[in-house]
XYZ file of N, CA and C in Angstrom:
498
model
N 0.848 -1.071 0.010
C -0.122 0.058 0.182
C 0.779 1.123 -0.001
N 0.569 1.859 -0.863
C 1.330 3.399 -0.901
C 0.585 4.373 -0.321
N 0.515 4.578 1.031
C 0.103 5.529 1.658
C -1.449 5.551 1.656
N -2.047 4.589 2.218
C -3.625 4.449 2.272
C -4.285 5.626 2.932
N -3.552 6.355 3.865
C -4.222 7.512 4.575
C -3.287 8.712 4.499
N -3.960 9.884 4.786
C -3.277 10.898 4.782
C -2.134 10.965 5.942
N -2.379 10.357 7.044
C -1.258 10.298 8.119
C -0.229 9.672 7.716
N -0.320 8.492 6.802
C 0.805 7.826 6.356
C 1.542 8.525 5.290
N 0.817 9.559 4.363
C 1.362 10.360 3.590
C 2.331 11.435 4.298
N 1.749 11.958 5.375
C 2.592 13.024 6.131
C 3.774 12.469 6.778
N 3.413 11.391 7.306
C 4.773 10.509 7.983
C 5.829 10.446 6.987
N 5.611 10.057 5.695
C 6.792 9.775 4.688
C 7.314 11.282 4.308
N 6.387 12.473 4.273
C 6.974 13.569 3.872
C 7.774 14.197 5.179
N 7.481 13.859 6.528
C 8.064 14.332 7.560
C 9.430 13.492 7.603
N 9.236 12.332 7.575
C 10.636 11.522 7.721
C 11.689 11.459 6.604
N 10.990 11.435 5.449
C 12.035 11.385 4.335
C 12.113 12.676 3.578
N 11.367 13.691 3.975
C 11.390 14.793 3.039
C 10.849 14.904 1.788
N 9.898 13.953 1.324
C 9.407 13.756 0.148
C 8.148 13.094 0.432
N 7.349 13.424 -0.709
C 5.946 12.845 -1.003
C 6.289 11.162 -1.084
N 5.290 10.471 -0.864
C 5.567 8.738 -1.074
C 5.871 8.364 -2.253
N 5.383 9.042 -3.403
C 5.679 8.470 -4.584
C 7.112 8.910 -4.981
N 7.617 10.017 -4.615
C 9.011 10.489 -4.882
C 9.965 9.453 -4.080
N 9.542 9.070 -2.734
C 10.399 8.170 -1.970
C 10.378 6.825 -2.741
N 9.191 6.302 -3.171
C 9.313 4.978 -3.922
C 10.187 5.015 -5.186
N 10.095 6.304 -5.878
C 10.977 6.507 -7.153
C 12.389 6.490 -6.755
N 12.707 6.989 -5.557
C 14.096 6.989 -5.100
C 14.765 5.671 -4.860
N 13.693 4.886 -4.558
C 14.308 3.359 -4.321
C 14.258 2.556 -5.355
N 13.852 3.116 -6.441
C 13.813 2.369 -7.759
C 12.532 1.561 -7.807
N 11.433 1.778 -7.014
C 10.286 0.950 -7.071
C 9.118 1.523 -7.918
N 9.355 1.700 -9.087
C 8.536 2.091 -10.080
C 8.519 1.443 -11.403
N 7.655 1.327 -12.274
C 7.996 0.559 -13.542
C 6.917 -0.398 -13.911
N 6.998 -1.108 -15.028
C 5.764 -1.927 -15.320
C 5.839 -3.242 -14.542
N 6.818 -3.511 -13.640
C 6.750 -4.678 -12.804
C 6.373 -4.170 -11.367
N 5.859 -2.946 -11.214
C 5.381 -2.422 -9.851
C 4.018 -1.934 -10.011
N 3.215 -2.106 -8.804
C 1.964 -1.621 -8.746
C 1.701 -1.276 -7.388
N 0.802 -0.137 -7.033
C 0.522 0.129 -5.899
C -0.909 -0.046 -5.522
N -1.216 -0.577 -4.331
C -2.655 -0.679 -3.946
C -3.206 0.441 -3.703
N -4.365 0.865 -3.967
C -5.233 1.885 -3.771
C -5.031 3.128 -4.493
N -3.864 3.766 -4.416
C -3.571 4.845 -5.239
C -4.542 6.034 -5.340
N -4.668 6.584 -3.947
C -5.846 7.419 -3.935
C -5.321 9.007 -3.597
N -3.904 9.056 -3.108
C -3.288 10.378 -2.873
C -2.303 10.857 -3.817
N -2.255 10.450 -5.014
C -1.464 10.852 -6.080
C -1.806 12.183 -6.464
N -0.996 13.202 -6.751
C -1.284 14.408 -7.490
C -1.131 14.316 -8.766
N -1.254 15.410 -9.614
C -1.412 15.366 -10.947
C -0.198 14.937 -11.598
N 1.077 15.474 -11.031
C 2.268 14.958 -11.657
C 2.720 13.691 -11.381
N 2.312 13.187 -10.306
C 2.526 11.601 -9.731
C 1.694 10.858 -10.790
N 0.565 11.277 -11.057
C -0.402 10.424 -12.040
C 0.291 10.296 -13.534
N 1.077 11.410 -14.068
C 1.748 11.332 -15.064
C 2.954 10.635 -14.952
N 3.520 10.634 -13.905
C 4.841 9.642 -13.800
C 4.441 8.309 -13.584
N 3.248 7.917 -13.071
C 2.783 6.619 -13.256
C 2.608 6.169 -14.587
N 2.164 6.915 -15.490
C 1.736 6.481 -16.888
C 3.218 6.473 -17.439
N 4.068 7.419 -17.370
C 5.396 7.329 -18.030
C 6.232 6.229 -17.697
N 6.071 5.668 -16.433
C 6.841 4.698 -16.066
C 6.365 3.311 -16.253
N 4.916 3.117 -16.460
C 4.197 2.079 -16.672
C 3.797 1.370 -15.309
N 4.011 2.141 -14.296
C 3.661 1.724 -12.709
C 2.121 1.657 -12.749
N 1.602 0.504 -12.150
C 0.169 0.334 -12.111
C -0.401 0.721 -10.841
N -1.656 0.630 -10.729
C -2.445 0.849 -9.686
C -3.658 -0.146 -9.518
N -3.699 -0.874 -8.331
C -4.857 -1.897 -7.987
C -5.974 -0.924 -7.120
N -7.024 -0.713 -7.962
C -8.179 0.012 -7.511
C -8.821 -0.804 -6.591
N -9.164 -0.342 -5.150
C -9.899 -1.060 -4.252
C -10.909 -0.262 -3.681
N -11.942 -0.025 -4.421
C -12.982 1.252 -4.027
C -13.720 0.728 -2.715
N -14.142 -0.430 -2.348
C -14.925 -0.751 -1.257
C -14.064 -0.583 -0.116
N -12.757 -1.015 -0.099
C -11.891 -0.732 1.069
C -11.606 0.833 1.272
N -11.562 1.444 0.207
C -11.291 2.845 0.364
C -12.521 3.669 0.904
N -13.922 3.165 0.623
C -15.010 3.831 1.109
C -15.208 3.364 2.483
N -14.833 2.014 3.019
C -15.149 1.581 4.342
C -13.904 2.407 5.400
N -12.827 2.561 4.700
C -11.816 3.146 5.609
C -11.864 4.705 5.440
N -12.755 5.242 4.749
C -12.712 6.796 4.432
C -11.332 7.194 3.841
N -10.875 6.583 3.161
C -9.439 6.838 2.636
C -9.517 7.936 1.532
N -10.487 7.895 0.881
C -10.719 8.854 -0.436
C -11.055 8.008 -1.704
N -11.016 8.726 -2.711
C -11.455 8.074 -4.200
C -10.349 8.182 -5.071
N -9.983 7.152 -5.581
C -8.834 7.104 -6.601
C -9.354 7.842 -7.841
N -8.478 8.475 -8.434
C -8.545 9.407 -9.492
C -8.623 8.522 -10.963
N -9.374 7.548 -10.985
C -9.561 6.591 -11.887
C -9.854 7.169 -13.314
N -10.541 7.933 -13.450
C -10.968 8.709 -14.826
C -9.647 9.319 -15.398
N -8.899 10.014 -14.567
C -7.714 10.649 -14.922
C -6.701 9.745 -15.141
N -6.517 8.719 -14.375
C -5.497 7.600 -14.790
C -5.679 7.020 -15.920
N -6.999 6.594 -16.236
C -7.264 5.950 -17.633
C -6.890 6.937 -18.787
N -7.187 8.124 -18.612
C -7.004 9.089 -19.760
C -5.576 9.252 -19.844
N -4.677 9.107 -18.850
C -3.417 9.408 -18.910
C -2.532 8.107 -19.466
N -3.341 7.065 -19.359
C -2.740 5.665 -19.805
C -2.091 4.853 -18.450
N -2.537 5.171 -17.372
C -2.056 4.316 -16.245
C -2.620 3.091 -16.406
N -1.893 2.100 -15.978
C -2.342 0.752 -15.943
C -3.221 0.707 -14.662
N -4.319 0.175 -14.766
C -5.204 0.024 -13.452
C -5.866 -1.274 -13.520
N -5.822 -1.963 -12.366
C -6.471 -3.357 -12.057
C -7.430 -3.019 -11.094
N -8.171 -4.025 -10.602
C -9.140 -4.008 -9.723
C -8.839 -5.108 -8.523
N -8.950 -4.792 -7.375
C -8.481 -5.548 -6.159
C -9.669 -5.529 -5.151
N -9.779 -6.348 -4.412
C -10.750 -6.467 -3.294
C -9.954 -6.009 -1.990
N -8.645 -5.940 -1.791
C -7.920 -5.741 -0.917
C -7.972 -6.643 0.212
N -9.016 -7.082 0.857
C -8.886 -8.138 1.777
C -10.130 -7.916 2.603
N -10.614 -9.167 3.268
C -11.744 -8.747 4.063
C -11.607 -8.191 5.335
N -10.376 -7.872 5.814
C -10.133 -7.176 6.959
C -10.418 -5.597 6.747
N -10.274 -5.295 5.406
C -10.601 -3.731 5.286
C -11.808 -3.684 4.294
N -12.600 -4.689 3.964
C -13.576 -4.402 3.068
C -14.851 -5.347 3.467
N -14.715 -6.179 4.472
C -15.923 -7.121 4.820
C -16.060 -7.991 4.025
N -15.293 -8.291 2.905
C -15.516 -9.469 2.123
C -14.306 -9.514 0.842
N -14.744 -10.603 0.029
C -13.529 -10.588 -1.175
C -14.451 -10.893 -2.328
N -15.310 -10.200 -2.630
C -16.273 -10.401 -3.755
C -15.774 -9.658 -4.959
N -15.057 -9.981 -5.777
C -14.609 -9.161 -7.095
C -15.766 -8.710 -7.829
N -17.057 -9.328 -7.969
C -18.156 -8.927 -8.725
C -18.690 -7.749 -8.074
N -18.829 -7.900 -6.694
C -19.203 -6.652 -5.880
C -18.433 -5.445 -6.094
N -17.028 -5.726 -6.106
C -16.121 -4.475 -6.407
C -16.213 -3.897 -7.403
N -16.619 -4.760 -8.715
C -16.657 -4.269 -9.897
C -17.896 -3.486 -9.945
N -18.997 -3.852 -9.443
C -20.242 -2.984 -9.360
C -19.847 -1.631 -8.772
N -19.448 -1.662 -7.411
C -19.217 -0.543 -6.671
C -18.222 0.514 -7.331
N -17.345 -0.157 -7.940
C -16.295 0.760 -8.791
C -17.003 1.531 -9.807
N -18.027 0.850 -10.635
C -18.766 1.521 -11.568
C -19.482 2.568 -10.872
N -20.384 2.394 -9.948
C -21.367 3.296 -9.277
C -20.593 4.388 -8.559
N -19.375 4.151 -7.977
C -18.837 5.106 -7.221
C -18.124 6.216 -8.245
N -17.668 5.840 -9.312
C -17.124 6.861 -10.226
C -18.198 7.508 -10.963
N -19.474 6.718 -11.235
C -20.594 7.677 -11.923
C -20.975 8.676 -10.863
N -21.088 8.562 -9.482
C -21.580 9.271 -8.629
C -20.332 10.454 -8.603
N -19.185 10.135 -8.644
C -18.038 11.153 -7.998
C -17.668 11.761 -9.470
N -17.668 11.292 -10.708
C -17.077 11.767 -11.906
C -18.113 11.941 -13.037
N -19.222 11.623 -12.771
C -20.442 11.922 -13.743
C -20.094 11.400 -15.160
N -20.051 12.319 -16.009
C -19.776 11.930 -17.465
C -18.287 11.388 -17.739
N -17.289 11.834 -16.912
C -16.044 11.520 -17.066
C -15.728 10.069 -16.299
N -16.817 9.569 -15.803
C -16.617 8.217 -15.267
C -16.429 7.137 -16.248
N -15.439 6.108 -15.925
C -15.426 4.981 -16.711
C -16.687 4.245 -17.127
N -16.954 3.625 -18.198
C -18.260 3.049 -18.705
C -18.054 1.702 -17.787
N -19.274 1.074 -17.957
C -19.205 -0.432 -17.287
C -18.338 -1.258 -17.954
N -18.238 -1.045 -19.394
C -17.009 -1.827 -20.067
C -15.782 -1.373 -19.652
N -15.474 -0.147 -19.632
C -14.181 0.245 -18.996
C -13.855 -0.531 -17.690
N -14.880 -0.570 -16.661
C -14.479 -1.104 -15.359
C -14.367 -2.610 -15.667
N -14.992 -3.291 -16.474
C -14.810 -4.667 -16.933
C -13.413 -4.782 -17.290
N -12.823 -3.972 -18.231
C -11.398 -4.055 -18.787
C -10.731 -3.879 -17.585
N -10.851 -2.952 -16.589
C -10.006 -2.662 -15.588
C -9.954 -4.029 -14.626
N -10.994 -4.651 -14.489
C -11.085 -6.030 -13.645
C -10.396 -6.943 -14.432
N -10.303 -7.132 -15.643
C -9.788 -8.147 -16.417
C -8.434 -7.976 -16.916
N -8.437 -7.228 -18.065
C -7.123 -7.160 -18.644
C -6.197 -6.246 -18.049
N -6.542 -5.252 -17.260
C -5.871 -4.323 -16.337
C -5.274 -5.106 -15.291
N -6.007 -5.822 -14.619
C -5.665 -6.637 -13.594
C -4.636 -7.680 -13.865
N -4.715 -8.327 -15.115
C -3.757 -9.149 -15.620
C -2.382 -8.459 -15.803
N -2.517 -7.248 -16.437
C -1.475 -6.569 -16.809
C -0.498 -6.055 -15.578
N -1.304 -5.512 -14.508
C -0.369 -5.105 -13.383
C 0.333 -6.267 -12.667
N -0.361 -7.578 -12.998
C 0.424 -8.610 -12.292
C 1.358 -9.355 -13.220
N 1.569 -8.679 -14.387
C 2.644 -9.062 -15.320
C 2.276 -10.252 -15.942
N 0.909 -10.532 -16.283
C 0.587 -11.934 -16.659
C -0.261 -11.482 -18.309
N 0.418 -12.250 -19.328
C -0.155 -12.223 -20.524
C -0.971 -13.372 -20.910
N -1.044 -14.279 -20.034
C -1.694 -15.479 -20.348
C -3.079 -15.623 -19.709
N -3.574 -14.342 -19.119
C -5.074 -14.339 -18.463
C -5.487 -12.964 -18.722
N -6.628 -12.766 -18.491
C -7.290 -11.332 -18.516
C -8.112 -11.070 -19.691
N -8.069 -12.113 -20.496
C -9.216 -11.839 -21.916
C -9.429 -13.265 -22.392
N -10.461 -13.327 -22.953
C -11.018 -14.690 -23.723
C -10.302 -14.645 -25.074
N -9.199 -15.377 -25.268
C -8.561 -15.668 -26.493
C -7.944 -17.064 -26.414
N -7.817 -17.363 -27.674
C -7.033 -18.813 -27.870
C -5.810 -18.633 -27.354
N -5.534 -19.788 -26.521
C -4.151 -19.943 -25.992
C -4.095 -19.421 -24.496
N -4.983 -18.649 -24.083
C -4.943 -18.002 -22.689
C -5.709 -18.947 -21.703
N -5.287 -18.909 -20.562
C -5.960 -19.766 -19.465
C -7.186 -18.944 -18.967
N -8.116 -19.765 -18.680
C -9.358 -19.183 -18.440
C -10.257 -19.975 -17.360
N -11.021 -19.546 -16.523
C -11.978 -19.932 -15.668
C -13.261 -19.805 -16.003
N -14.097 -20.492 -15.667
C -15.693 -20.538 -15.922
C -16.132 -20.485 -14.561
N -17.135 -19.621 -14.405
C -18.092 -19.751 -13.245
C -19.522 -19.283 -13.690
N -20.324 -19.904 -12.861
C -21.771 -19.639 -13.242
C -22.341 -18.920 -12.062
N -23.446 -17.960 -12.364
C -24.100 -17.258 -11.239
C -25.515 -17.571 -11.297
N -26.089 -18.102 -10.126
C -27.463 -18.423 -9.935
C -28.198 -17.004 -9.779
N -28.797 -16.668 -10.938
C -29.523 -15.444 -10.990
C -30.969 -15.635 -10.487
N -31.356 -16.680 -9.804
C -32.595 -16.862 -9.093
C -32.506 -16.246 -7.479
N -31.431 -15.862 -7.164
C -31.306 -15.353 -5.742
C -31.702 -13.980 -5.853
N -32.275 -13.557 -4.574
C -33.089 -12.355 -4.475
C -32.138 -10.967 -4.819
N -30.893 -11.032 -4.407
C -29.989 -9.878 -4.867
C -29.744 -9.880 -6.237
N -30.017 -10.817 -7.133
C -29.877 -10.782 -8.436
C -31.208 -10.364 -9.347
N -32.147 -10.046 -8.729
C -33.502 -9.556 -9.348
C -33.019 -8.548 -10.476
N -33.672 -8.537 -11.519
C -33.368 -7.460 -12.528
C -32.060 -7.783 -13.328
N -31.223 -8.817 -12.956
C -29.985 -8.862 -13.617
C -29.945 -9.606 -14.887
N -31.220 -10.404 -15.142
C -31.102 -11.079 -16.510
C -31.435 -10.296 -17.783
């Protein structure tokens, strides 16, 4: 996690005299083989640096909402070409590990926060699939293509919470 809270961000600034991203950069912890969880406190210059270095971000909206950490600037990241994946973070900070719920919440959160600039449902699906595979350095998963590994799952749409989903 790269500074999930403003307190952690302040600590890094106080202790090392630089913002968290600059500190990570000074350690060589940027590039296409690096990704940060959450990514909610980046400034505009840091977002551009993420894109320029190929450094990714794992977006964890439910955890961020539960912890009141903030909202990742996903529309801007996507516009700049930052590699973004979707994560659930873990049940300790989001009360579950349901990637489908995370996908839905990511879509709704950005519709609420960014209106017409929000990623579409298809964009959020690409974040969860192709984007997540890319931040993990995997080219054998993330899309349905010949030669790629794949899982299949079924959803019972007869459950109450699935009303209107067919």
